[in-house]
Amino acid sequence: MTDSINDAEMGDSIRLGFIPLLDAAPLIMAVEAGFFAEEGLEVSLHRQPSWASLRDRVGVGMLDGAQMLGPMALAINMGLGAPPCPVISPMVLSRNGNAITARRALYEQLAATGFDLSEPSEAARALARVVASSHEPIRLGIVYAWSSHYLQLLDWLASAGLSPGPGLELVTVPPPEMMTALAYGSVDLACVGEPWNSLMEYHGLGQILATGCQVWQNAPEKVLGVRRDWAEANPEKLRAMMRAVIRCCRWLDDPVNRELIHRILVHPNYLGSAIEPLGDQGQWLFHPRVHQHFFRQSANFPWLSQAEWLLSRMRLHTQGDQVSGVPDLGSIFRPDLYREVAESLSLDAPVMDYKDEGEHRQPFVVEGFRGQVEVASDALIAAAGRG
């Protein structure tokens, strides 16, 4: 459960990497609550200090797979930021989970503009006002270039006509270090996943301005990514792993299990004692504004239309010059494989791979193999555009 991998773990054990975030819970609890064991699997988890480290260890084969950012599954196949590594992503691990948190001093400046900071586009306009009058750049903390966080941040800024530049400087900070960076003023705005936004608010260091679900409702935040060569060599293990993780995701969405989840995640091998305060607030472990979830409303289904949308945002924004060619999305994101595994669990799944993204402000239903299947809303922030 650490960053090191010893010789004993190089045998039959499946080696999976994770970053200490709440949305690592599907892998962590699949180990700790016995879901992997029930499927006959031995899994070792390896905490990574940064997304770049996780990517590199998957790339060289030190890890068979990992909790991955949605855009990262595209980037690692396309060789963006590192040599290419063929990876497949047969299921989504979590929906939502990100937020944009302003350092206390900046939040007070934003509040003084008179804009309604409870509305994400208004908060972005307040930031535009502050940037225009500031003599110093506002530093934006991001966790990784190929992340949904970054794409959501850019769409949020674009809703007020803003983009990174001389007045808005980007600073890359690994998730576990983001709270410290905000506390010491290394960044003024932190765009990071949970639990770090909740903890920054809890300790009075900052205030959430906007959440990822206000920019793109129920976006595919984290996905299961595995090396293609491992998947092809171990097809039955892959299906068993998916069954265990899907079952765990359903278990995670039951509020009855929140106390146990907190008790496990606080272990130093996982998220550590930093999250201890959140357990005193009942369901606050999962911030009500962030709407993080793992299973309900077909959360685990890997829509190819969402993969297309992520790729379009990567091209539209500053990464456009680096994103060339059209990857075979159907060979990376695998709804066909998900349907097969879901059927083995007596779960229904959508019959289609594509839906109209950004068109639904309320949950809706699509055709499944056994009837209608409920799907979560997917509305976009107004000025995000279609790219």
mmCIF file of C-alpha atoms in Angstrom:
data_model
loop_
_atom_site.group_PDB
_atom_site.id
_atom_site.type_symbol
_atom_site.label_atom_id
_atom_site.label_comp_id
_atom_site.label_asym_id
_atom_site.label_seq_id
_atom_site.Cartn_x
_atom_site.Cartn_y
_atom_site.Cartn_z
ATOM 1 C CA MET A 1 0.000 0.000 0.000
ATOM 2 C CA THR A 2 2.965 2.284 -0.463
ATOM 3 C CA ASP A 3 4.933 3.746 -3.317
ATOM 4 C CA SER A 4 7.519 0.935 -3.253
ATOM 5 C CA ILE A 5 6.940 -2.375 -5.032
ATOM 6 C CA ASN A 6 8.849 -5.398 -3.762
ATOM 7 C CA ASP A 7 9.644 -8.633 -5.564
ATOM 8 C CA ALA A 8 6.877 -10.611 -3.848
ATOM 9 C CA GLU A 9 4.284 -8.223 -5.255
ATOM 10 C CA MET A 10 5.550 -8.722 -8.800
ATOM 11 C CA GLY A 11 3.927 -12.200 -9.010
ATOM 12 C CA ASP A 12 0.196 -12.899 -9.253
ATOM 13 C CA SER A 13 -0.832 -9.764 -7.396
ATOM 14 C CA ILE A 14 -2.493 -7.083 -9.494
ATOM 15 C CA ARG A 15 -0.615 -3.823 -8.889
ATOM 16 C CA LEU A 16 -2.870 -0.762 -8.897
ATOM 17 C CA GLY A 17 -1.853 2.839 -8.246
ATOM 18 C CA PHE A 18 -3.874 5.588 -6.603
ATOM 19 C CA ILE A 19 -3.632 9.199 -5.474
ATOM 20 C CA PRO A 20 -4.859 10.040 -1.922
ATOM 21 C CA LEU A 21 -8.275 11.451 -2.846
ATOM 22 C CA LEU A 22 -11.798 10.456 -1.879
ATOM 23 C CA ASP A 23 -12.368 9.052 -5.345
ATOM 24 C CA ALA A 24 -9.669 6.448 -4.713
ATOM 25 C CA ALA A 25 -12.261 4.833 -2.433
ATOM 26 C CA PRO A 26 -13.475 2.276 -5.045
ATOM 27 C CA LEU A 27 -10.021 0.683 -5.146
ATOM 28 C CA ILE A 28 -9.214 1.130 -1.453
ATOM 29 C CA MET A 29 -12.509 -0.235 -0.185
ATOM 30 C CA ALA A 30 -12.542 -3.037 -2.750
ATOM 31 C CA VAL A 31 -9.411 -4.250 -0.936
ATOM 32 C CA GLU A 32 -10.446 -3.437 2.625
ATOM 33 C CA ALA A 33 -14.100 -4.541 2.407
ATOM 34 C CA GLY A 34 -13.152 -7.767 0.626
ATOM 35 C CA PHE A 35 -14.671 -7.221 -2.821
ATOM 36 C CA PHE A 36 -11.469 -8.181 -4.622
ATOM 37 C CA ALA A 37 -10.971 -11.227 -2.421
ATOM 38 C CA GLU A 38 -14.536 -12.380 -3.088
ATOM 39 C CA GLU A 39 -13.691 -12.396 -6.786
ATOM 40 C CA GLY A 40 -10.585 -14.498 -6.122
ATOM 41 C CA LEU A 41 -8.147 -11.628 -6.735
ATOM 42 C CA GLU A 42 -5.021 -10.540 -4.902
ATOM 43 C CA VAL A 43 -4.553 -6.796 -5.348
ATOM 44 C CA SER A 44 -1.783 -4.577 -3.993
ATOM 45 C CA LEU A 45 -2.374 -0.836 -3.869
ATOM 46 C CA HIS A 46 0.443 1.690 -4.321
ATOM 47 C CA ARG A 47 -0.039 5.296 -3.268
ATOM 48 C CA GLN A 48 1.591 7.784 -5.630
ATOM 49 C CA PRO A 49 2.745 11.333 -4.791
ATOM 50 C CA SER A 50 1.525 12.895 -8.054
ATOM 51 C CA TRP A 51 -0.362 12.154 -11.251
ATOM 52 C CA ALA A 52 2.873 12.331 -13.229
ATOM 53 C CA SER A 53 4.413 9.658 -10.999
ATOM 54 C CA LEU A 54 1.371 7.444 -11.394
ATOM 55 C CA ARG A 55 1.436 7.881 -15.181
ATOM 56 C CA ASP A 56 5.143 7.052 -15.402
ATOM 57 C CA ARG A 57 4.857 3.904 -13.289
ATOM 58 C CA VAL A 58 1.993 2.615 -15.407
ATOM 59 C CA GLY A 59 4.018 3.504 -18.496
ATOM 60 C CA VAL A 60 7.053 1.425 -17.522
ATOM 61 C CA GLY A 61 5.013 -1.510 -16.208
ATOM 62 C CA MET A 62 5.607 -1.030 -12.485
ATOM 63 C CA LEU A 63 1.824 -0.768 -12.158
ATOM 64 C CA ASP A 64 -0.730 -2.865 -14.063
ATOM 65 C CA GLY A 65 -3.351 -0.177 -13.746
ATOM 66 C CA ALA A 66 -4.576 2.694 -11.631
ATOM 67 C CA GLN A 67 -7.204 5.193 -10.654
ATOM 68 C CA MET A 68 -6.849 7.647 -13.544
ATOM 69 C CA LEU A 69 -8.177 11.040 -14.527
ATOM 70 C CA GLY A 70 -10.602 10.837 -17.449
ATOM 71 C CA PRO A 71 -8.441 12.946 -19.826
ATOM 72 C CA MET A 72 -5.331 11.149 -18.594
ATOM 73 C CA ALA A 73 -6.596 7.909 -20.140
ATOM 74 C CA LEU A 74 -6.598 9.737 -23.488
ATOM 75 C CA ALA A 75 -3.294 11.530 -22.947
ATOM 76 C CA ILE A 76 -1.347 8.428 -21.942
ATOM 77 C CA ASN A 77 -2.454 6.635 -25.131
ATOM 78 C CA MET A 78 -1.578 9.653 -27.275
ATOM 79 C CA GLY A 79 1.853 10.184 -25.752
ATOM 80 C CA LEU A 80 1.025 13.630 -24.358
ATOM 81 C CA GLY A 81 3.599 14.638 -21.762
ATOM 82 C CA ALA A 82 5.309 11.227 -21.768
ATOM 83 C CA PRO A 83 6.012 8.318 -24.125
ATOM 84 C CA PRO A 84 2.744 6.661 -25.220
ATOM 85 C CA CYS A 85 1.463 3.646 -23.327
ATOM 86 C CA PRO A 86 -1.550 1.705 -24.643
ATOM 87 C CA VAL A 87 -4.173 1.750 -21.875
ATOM 88 C CA ILE A 88 -7.835 0.782 -21.817
ATOM 89 C CA SER A 89 -10.503 2.282 -19.586
ATOM 90 C CA PRO A 90 -13.496 -0.054 -19.306
ATOM 91 C CA MET A 91 -15.384 1.778 -16.559
ATOM 92 C CA VAL A 92 -15.787 5.061 -14.689
ATOM 93 C CA LEU A 93 -14.892 5.056 -10.977
ATOM 94 C CA SER A 94 -16.550 8.306 -9.884
ATOM 95 C CA ARG A 95 -18.601 11.280 -10.989
ATOM 96 C CA ASN A 96 -17.972 14.846 -9.822
ATOM 97 C CA GLY A 97 -15.576 15.503 -6.923
ATOM 98 C CA ASN A 98 -13.681 18.651 -7.943
ATOM 99 C CA ALA A 99 -13.990 22.262 -6.837
ATOM 100 C CA ILE A 100 -12.311 25.627 -7.249
ATOM 101 C CA THR A 101 -11.409 27.126 -3.874
ATOM 102 C CA ALA A 102 -10.248 30.704 -3.325
ATOM 103 C CA ARG A 103 -7.716 31.640 -0.672
ATOM 104 C CA ARG A 104 -9.373 33.660 2.099
ATOM 105 C CA ALA A 105 -7.762 36.980 1.130
ATOM 106 C CA LEU A 106 -8.776 36.575 -2.519
ATOM 107 C CA TYR A 107 -12.297 35.537 -1.544
ATOM 108 C CA GLU A 108 -12.723 38.765 0.386
ATOM 109 C CA GLN A 109 -11.615 40.729 -2.685
ATOM 110 C CA LEU A 110 -14.100 38.843 -4.831
ATOM 111 C CA ALA A 111 -16.921 39.413 -2.361
ATOM 112 C CA ALA A 112 -16.177 43.148 -2.378
ATOM 113 C CA THR A 113 -16.983 43.321 -6.115
ATOM 114 C CA GLY A 114 -20.671 42.846 -5.400
ATOM 115 C CA PHE A 115 -21.079 39.842 -7.719
ATOM 116 C CA ASP A 116 -23.144 36.905 -6.462
ATOM 117 C CA LEU A 117 -20.429 34.385 -5.624
ATOM 118 C CA SER A 118 -22.963 31.583 -5.176
ATOM 119 C CA GLU A 119 -23.348 31.503 -8.969
ATOM 120 C CA PRO A 120 -20.266 30.077 -10.732
ATOM 121 C CA SER A 121 -20.371 32.447 -13.730
ATOM 122 C CA GLU A 122 -20.851 35.424 -11.412
ATOM 123 C CA ALA A 123 -17.880 34.270 -9.348
ATOM 124 C CA ALA A 124 -15.817 34.098 -12.553
ATOM 125 C CA ARG A 125 -16.877 37.669 -13.430
ATOM 126 C CA ALA A 126 -15.821 38.767 -9.958
ATOM 127 C CA LEU A 127 -12.427 37.215 -10.622
ATOM 128 C CA ALA A 128 -12.202 39.094 -13.935
ATOM 129 C CA ARG A 129 -12.829 42.353 -12.053
ATOM 130 C CA VAL A 130 -10.090 41.560 -9.509
ATOM 131 C CA VAL A 131 -7.607 40.508 -12.198
ATOM 132 C CA ALA A 132 -8.211 43.744 -14.115
ATOM 133 C CA SER A 133 -7.383 45.861 -11.070
ATOM 134 C CA SER A 134 -4.551 43.763 -9.627
ATOM 135 C CA HIS A 135 -0.868 44.632 -9.998
ATOM 136 C CA GLU A 136 0.134 41.050 -9.166
ATOM 137 C CA PRO A 137 -0.894 37.915 -11.056
ATOM 138 C CA ILE A 138 -3.455 35.557 -9.556
ATOM 139 C CA ARG A 139 -1.890 32.100 -9.212
ATOM 140 C CA LEU A 140 -4.111 29.177 -10.221
ATOM 141 C CA GLY A 141 -3.188 25.828 -8.685
ATOM 142 C CA ILE A 142 -3.858 22.821 -10.935
ATOM 143 C CA VAL A 143 -3.021 19.193 -10.218
ATOM 144 C CA TYR A 144 -2.100 17.982 -13.707
ATOM 145 C CA ALA A 145 -2.340 19.302 -17.255
ATOM 146 C CA TRP A 146 -4.330 16.323 -18.587
ATOM 147 C CA SER A 147 -7.088 16.439 -15.994
ATOM 148 C CA SER A 148 -10.789 17.139 -15.867
ATOM 149 C CA HIS A 149 -9.954 19.683 -13.151
ATOM 150 C CA TYR A 150 -7.955 21.746 -15.613
ATOM 151 C CA LEU A 151 -10.579 21.528 -18.346
ATOM 152 C CA GLN A 152 -13.316 22.519 -15.893
ATOM 153 C CA LEU A 153 -11.215 25.396 -14.619
ATOM 154 C CA LEU A 154 -10.698 26.660 -18.174
ATOM 155 C CA ASP A 155 -14.408 26.450 -18.987
ATOM 156 C CA TRP A 156 -15.240 28.252 -15.742
ATOM 157 C CA LEU A 157 -12.779 31.033 -16.594
ATOM 158 C CA ALA A 158 -14.118 31.201 -20.167
ATOM 159 C CA SER A 159 -17.625 31.890 -18.837
ATOM 160 C CA ALA A 160 -16.251 35.339 -17.881
ATOM 161 C CA GLY A 161 -13.989 35.758 -20.909
ATOM 162 C CA LEU A 162 -10.861 34.793 -18.974
ATOM 163 C CA SER A 163 -7.989 32.450 -19.827
ATOM 164 C CA PRO A 164 -4.561 31.747 -18.326
ATOM 165 C CA GLY A 165 -2.016 34.403 -19.195
ATOM 166 C CA PRO A 166 -0.002 37.216 -17.609
ATOM 167 C CA GLY A 167 -2.742 38.000 -15.081
ATOM 168 C CA LEU A 168 -3.603 34.376 -14.329
ATOM 169 C CA GLU A 169 -0.576 32.173 -13.822
ATOM 170 C CA LEU A 170 -0.830 28.374 -13.697
ATOM 171 C CA VAL A 171 1.037 26.483 -10.971
ATOM 172 C CA THR A 172 1.069 22.660 -10.894
ATOM 173 C CA VAL A 173 0.707 21.255 -7.378
ATOM 174 C CA PRO A 174 0.099 17.567 -6.477
ATOM 175 C CA PRO A 175 -3.283 17.082 -4.755
ATOM 176 C CA PRO A 176 -1.917 16.237 -1.270
ATOM 177 C CA GLU A 177 0.138 19.467 -1.305
ATOM 178 C CA MET A 178 -2.591 21.815 -2.511
ATOM 179 C CA MET A 179 -3.882 22.777 0.937
ATOM 180 C CA THR A 180 -0.386 23.741 2.074
ATOM 181 C CA ALA A 181 0.147 25.736 -1.127
ATOM 182 C CA LEU A 182 -3.065 27.695 -0.480
ATOM 183 C CA ALA A 183 -2.217 28.223 3.193
ATOM 184 C CA TYR A 184 1.188 29.737 2.396
ATOM 185 C CA GLY A 185 0.041 31.780 -0.593
ATOM 186 C CA SER A 186 1.845 29.774 -3.256
ATOM 187 C CA VAL A 187 -1.520 29.675 -5.029
ATOM 188 C CA ASP A 188 -4.528 31.962 -4.768
ATOM 189 C CA LEU A 189 -7.049 29.617 -6.355
ATOM 190 C CA ALA A 190 -6.879 25.838 -5.942
ATOM 191 C CA CYS A 191 -8.565 23.538 -8.441
ATOM 192 C CA VAL A 192 -8.390 20.104 -6.829
ATOM 193 C CA GLY A 193 -10.422 17.037 -5.962
ATOM 194 C CA GLU A 194 -11.931 16.147 -2.628
ATOM 195 C CA PRO A 195 -11.273 15.999 0.282
ATOM 196 C CA TRP A 196 -8.904 18.951 -0.084
ATOM 197 C CA ASN A 197 -11.553 21.605 -0.822
ATOM 198 C CA SER A 198 -13.575 20.519 2.212
ATOM 199 C CA LEU A 199 -10.465 20.608 4.382
ATOM 200 C CA MET A 200 -9.450 24.059 3.141
ATOM 201 C CA GLU A 201 -12.898 25.320 4.126
ATOM 202 C CA TYR A 202 -12.835 23.429 7.441
ATOM 203 C CA HIS A 203 -9.525 25.020 8.442
ATOM 204 C CA GLY A 204 -10.650 28.494 7.338
ATOM 205 C CA LEU A 205 -8.019 28.714 4.610
ATOM 206 C CA GLY A 206 -10.380 29.320 1.721
ATOM 207 C CA GLN A 207 -13.896 29.189 0.322
ATOM 208 C CA ILE A 208 -15.296 27.084 -2.520
ATOM 209 C CA LEU A 209 -16.245 29.313 -5.464
ATOM 210 C CA ALA A 210 -17.456 26.714 -7.939
ATOM 211 C CA THR A 211 -17.676 22.949 -8.154
ATOM 212 C CA GLY A 212 -16.903 20.720 -11.088
ATOM 213 C CA CYS A 213 -20.549 19.637 -11.259
ATOM 214 C CA GLN A 214 -21.546 23.276 -11.816
ATOM 215 C CA VAL A 215 -19.295 23.371 -14.886
ATOM 216 C CA TRP A 216 -20.204 19.939 -16.297
ATOM 217 C CA GLN A 217 -22.759 17.991 -14.311
ATOM 218 C CA ASN A 218 -21.727 14.437 -13.487
ATOM 219 C CA ALA A 219 -18.567 14.469 -15.553
ATOM 220 C CA PRO A 220 -16.486 11.260 -15.609
ATOM 221 C CA GLU A 221 -13.961 12.277 -12.980
ATOM 222 C CA LYS A 222 -11.862 9.175 -12.338
ATOM 223 C CA VAL A 223 -11.724 6.029 -14.457
ATOM 224 C CA LEU A 224 -10.183 2.612 -14.103
ATOM 225 C CA GLY A 225 -7.184 2.455 -16.414
ATOM 226 C CA VAL A 226 -5.189 -0.711 -17.106
ATOM 227 C CA ARG A 227 -2.319 -1.434 -19.452
ATOM 228 C CA ARG A 228 -3.598 -2.961 -22.684
ATOM 229 C CA ASP A 229 -0.968 -5.711 -22.656
ATOM 230 C CA TRP A 230 -1.989 -6.720 -19.123
ATOM 231 C CA ALA A 231 -5.688 -6.689 -20.072
ATOM 232 C CA GLU A 232 -5.063 -8.885 -23.113
ATOM 233 C CA ALA A 233 -2.950 -11.332 -21.083
ATOM 234 C CA ASN A 234 -5.438 -11.448 -18.181
ATOM 235 C CA PRO A 235 -8.979 -11.151 -19.578
ATOM 236 C CA GLU A 236 -10.679 -13.068 -16.768
ATOM 237 C CA LYS A 237 -8.786 -11.187 -14.075
ATOM 238 C CA LEU A 238 -9.838 -7.915 -15.697
ATOM 239 C CA ARG A 239 -13.501 -8.934 -15.654
ATOM 240 C CA ALA A 240 -13.251 -10.099 -12.067
ATOM 241 C CA MET A 241 -11.571 -6.827 -11.099
ATOM 242 C CA MET A 242 -14.345 -4.854 -12.790
ATOM 243 C CA ARG A 243 -17.032 -6.903 -11.030
ATOM 244 C CA ALA A 244 -15.386 -6.224 -7.668
ATOM 245 C CA VAL A 245 -15.055 -2.492 -8.327
ATOM 246 C CA ILE A 246 -18.632 -2.103 -9.622
ATOM 247 C CA ARG A 247 -19.960 -3.893 -6.539
ATOM 248 C CA CYS A 248 -17.784 -1.684 -4.346
ATOM 249 C CA CYS A 249 -19.034 1.471 -6.085
ATOM 250 C CA ARG A 250 -22.630 0.471 -5.318
ATOM 251 C CA TRP A 251 -21.637 -0.144 -1.689
ATOM 252 C CA LEU A 252 -19.914 3.265 -1.493
ATOM 253 C CA ASP A 253 -23.097 5.090 -2.480
ATOM 254 C CA ASP A 254 -24.939 3.690 0.565
ATOM 255 C CA PRO A 255 -24.732 6.327 3.363
ATOM 256 C CA VAL A 256 -24.849 3.520 5.933
ATOM 257 C CA ASN A 257 -21.224 2.732 5.082
ATOM 258 C CA ARG A 258 -19.843 6.267 5.488
ATOM 259 C CA GLU A 259 -18.491 5.714 9.008
ATOM 260 C CA LEU A 260 -16.535 2.633 7.949
ATOM 261 C CA ILE A 261 -15.279 4.376 4.809
ATOM 262 C CA HIS A 262 -13.929 7.232 6.925
ATOM 263 C CA ARG A 263 -12.333 4.833 9.393
ATOM 264 C CA ILE A 264 -10.445 3.082 6.581
ATOM 265 C CA LEU A 265 -9.484 6.130 4.527
ATOM 266 C CA VAL A 266 -7.957 7.877 7.552
ATOM 267 C CA HIS A 267 -5.290 5.139 7.731
ATOM 268 C CA PRO A 268 -1.799 6.511 6.931
ATOM 269 C CA ASN A 269 -1.466 4.122 3.971
ATOM 270 C CA TYR A 270 -4.426 5.808 2.307
ATOM 271 C CA LEU A 271 -5.521 9.439 2.838
ATOM 272 C CA GLY A 272 -4.150 9.769 6.360
ATOM 273 C CA SER A 273 -5.113 11.704 9.463
ATOM 274 C CA ALA A 274 -5.583 14.950 7.534
ATOM 275 C CA ILE A 275 -9.174 13.877 6.798
ATOM 276 C CA GLU A 276 -9.945 13.061 10.444
ATOM 277 C CA PRO A 277 -11.981 16.285 11.020
ATOM 278 C CA LEU A 278 -14.419 15.438 8.236
ATOM 279 C CA GLY A 279 -15.636 12.373 10.097
ATOM 280 C CA ASP A 280 -17.099 14.588 12.820
ATOM 281 C CA GLN A 281 -19.627 16.007 10.384
ATOM 282 C CA GLY A 282 -21.591 12.916 9.395
ATOM 283 C CA GLN A 283 -21.933 12.766 5.619
ATOM 284 C CA TRP A 284 -19.669 15.809 5.260
ATOM 285 C CA LEU A 285 -16.961 13.321 4.270
ATOM 286 C CA PHE A 286 -18.574 13.778 0.852
ATOM 287 C CA HIS A 287 -19.241 17.537 0.533
ATOM 288 C CA PRO A 288 -22.947 18.149 -0.281
ATOM 289 C CA ARG A 289 -22.097 20.862 -2.809
ATOM 290 C CA VAL A 290 -19.698 18.656 -4.734
ATOM 291 C CA HIS A 291 -22.227 15.839 -5.422
ATOM 292 C CA GLN A 292 -19.557 13.157 -5.578
ATOM 293 C CA HIS A 293 -20.922 9.664 -6.235
ATOM 294 C CA PHE A 294 -19.771 6.286 -7.463
ATOM 295 C CA PHE A 295 -22.640 4.129 -8.767
ATOM 296 C CA ARG A 296 -26.117 5.620 -9.035
ATOM 297 C CA GLN A 297 -27.619 6.716 -12.343
ATOM 298 C CA SER A 298 -25.293 4.582 -14.480
ATOM 299 C CA ALA A 299 -22.225 6.326 -13.052
ATOM 300 C CA ASN A 300 -19.827 3.548 -14.091
ATOM 301 C CA PHE A 301 -20.799 3.449 -17.771
ATOM 302 C CA PRO A 302 -17.957 4.729 -20.039
ATOM 303 C CA TRP A 303 -19.813 6.888 -22.594
ATOM 304 C CA LEU A 304 -17.906 7.389 -25.838
ATOM 305 C CA SER A 305 -19.698 10.730 -26.221
ATOM 306 C CA GLN A 306 -18.040 11.882 -22.994
ATOM 307 C CA ALA A 307 -14.657 10.715 -24.238
ATOM 308 C CA GLU A 308 -15.288 12.765 -27.390
ATOM 309 C CA TRP A 309 -16.222 15.796 -25.281
ATOM 310 C CA LEU A 310 -13.053 15.519 -23.204
ATOM 311 C CA LEU A 311 -10.973 15.304 -26.373
ATOM 312 C CA SER A 312 -12.753 18.348 -27.807
ATOM 313 C CA ARG A 313 -11.936 20.389 -24.678
ATOM 314 C CA MET A 314 -8.300 19.300 -24.824
ATOM 315 C CA ARG A 315 -8.173 20.555 -28.416
ATOM 316 C CA LEU A 316 -10.095 23.759 -27.757
ATOM 317 C CA HIS A 317 -7.961 25.009 -24.904
ATOM 318 C CA THR A 318 -4.237 25.555 -24.638
ATOM 319 C CA GLN A 319 -3.447 21.910 -25.258
ATOM 320 C CA GLY A 320 -4.735 22.085 -28.831
ATOM 321 C CA ASP A 321 -1.333 22.241 -30.521
ATOM 322 C CA GLN A 322 -0.289 19.045 -28.772
ATOM 323 C CA VAL A 323 -3.452 17.062 -29.560
ATOM 324 C CA SER A 324 -3.166 15.851 -33.135
ATOM 325 C CA GLY A 325 -4.833 12.942 -34.875
ATOM 326 C CA VAL A 326 -7.984 11.131 -33.831
ATOM 327 C CA PRO A 327 -7.450 8.256 -31.386
ATOM 328 C CA ASP A 328 -9.716 5.226 -31.635
ATOM 329 C CA LEU A 329 -11.888 6.079 -28.664
ATOM 330 C CA GLY A 330 -13.722 2.760 -28.821
ATOM 331 C CA SER A 331 -10.473 0.886 -28.247
ATOM 332 C CA ILE A 332 -9.646 3.006 -25.168
ATOM 333 C CA PHE A 333 -13.007 3.482 -23.455
ATOM 334 C CA ARG A 334 -14.805 0.125 -23.582
ATOM 335 C CA PRO A 335 -18.586 0.272 -23.145
ATOM 336 C CA ASP A 336 -18.783 -3.178 -24.769
ATOM 337 C CA LEU A 337 -16.654 -4.683 -22.000
ATOM 338 C CA TYR A 338 -18.590 -2.809 -19.328
ATOM 339 C CA ARG A 339 -21.893 -4.201 -20.638
ATOM 340 C CA GLU A 340 -20.525 -7.746 -20.521
ATOM 341 C CA VAL A 341 -19.410 -7.384 -16.903
ATOM 342 C CA ALA A 342 -22.607 -5.567 -15.871
ATOM 343 C CA GLU A 343 -24.663 -8.425 -17.322
ATOM 344 C CA SER A 344 -22.710 -10.915 -15.188
ATOM 345 C CA LEU A 345 -23.875 -8.878 -12.156
ATOM 346 C CA SER A 346 -27.486 -8.733 -13.409
ATOM 347 C CA LEU A 347 -27.129 -4.982 -13.961
ATOM 348 C CA ASP A 348 -28.610 -3.242 -16.989
ATOM 349 C CA ALA A 349 -26.635 -0.799 -19.128
ATOM 350 C CA PRO A 350 -27.390 1.625 -21.985
ATOM 351 C CA VAL A 351 -27.565 0.030 -25.423
ATOM 352 C CA MET A 352 -25.971 3.091 -27.062
ATOM 353 C CA ASP A 353 -22.425 4.434 -26.719
ATOM 354 C CA TYR A 354 -23.280 8.078 -27.418
ATOM 355 C CA LYS A 355 -25.735 10.610 -26.025
ATOM 356 C CA ASP A 356 -26.197 14.352 -26.518
ATOM 357 C CA GLU A 357 -23.801 15.815 -23.941
ATOM 358 C CA GLY A 358 -24.802 19.028 -22.215
ATOM 359 C CA GLU A 359 -28.492 18.759 -23.081
ATOM 360 C CA HIS A 360 -29.920 17.388 -19.831
ATOM 361 C CA ARG A 361 -30.420 19.441 -16.670
ATOM 362 C CA GLN A 362 -32.273 16.646 -14.897
ATOM 363 C CA PRO A 363 -31.757 12.879 -14.724
ATOM 364 C CA PHE A 364 -33.276 11.086 -17.715
ATOM 365 C CA VAL A 365 -33.727 7.588 -19.069
ATOM 366 C CA VAL A 366 -32.252 5.782 -22.065
ATOM 367 C CA GLU A 367 -32.907 2.381 -23.547
ATOM 368 C CA GLY A 368 -31.243 -0.548 -21.807
ATOM 369 C CA PHE A 369 -31.219 -4.239 -22.636
ATOM 370 C CA ARG A 370 -33.876 -4.976 -20.009
ATOM 371 C CA GLY A 371 -35.822 -1.738 -20.079
ATOM 372 C CA GLN A 372 -35.192 1.894 -19.281
ATOM 373 C CA VAL A 373 -31.933 2.879 -17.579
ATOM 374 C CA GLU A 374 -31.625 6.076 -15.533
ATOM 375 C CA VAL A 375 -28.752 8.388 -16.442
ATOM 376 C CA ALA A 376 -27.520 11.451 -14.544
ATOM 377 C CA SER A 377 -27.878 15.012 -15.835
ATOM 378 C CA ASP A 378 -25.011 16.415 -17.934
ATOM 379 C CA ALA A 379 -25.637 20.167 -18.283
ATOM 380 C CA LEU A 380 -22.721 22.479 -19.063
ATOM 381 C CA ILE A 381 -21.879 25.921 -17.769
ATOM 382 C CA ALA A 382 -23.539 28.397 -20.133
ATOM 383 C CA ALA A 383 -20.465 29.855 -21.825
ATOM 384 C CA ALA A 384 -18.443 26.657 -22.102
ATOM 385 C CA GLY A 385 -19.289 26.426 -25.798
ATOM 386 C CA ARG A 386 -19.086 23.444 -28.063
ATOM 387 C CA GLY A 387 -15.491 23.748 -29.260
#
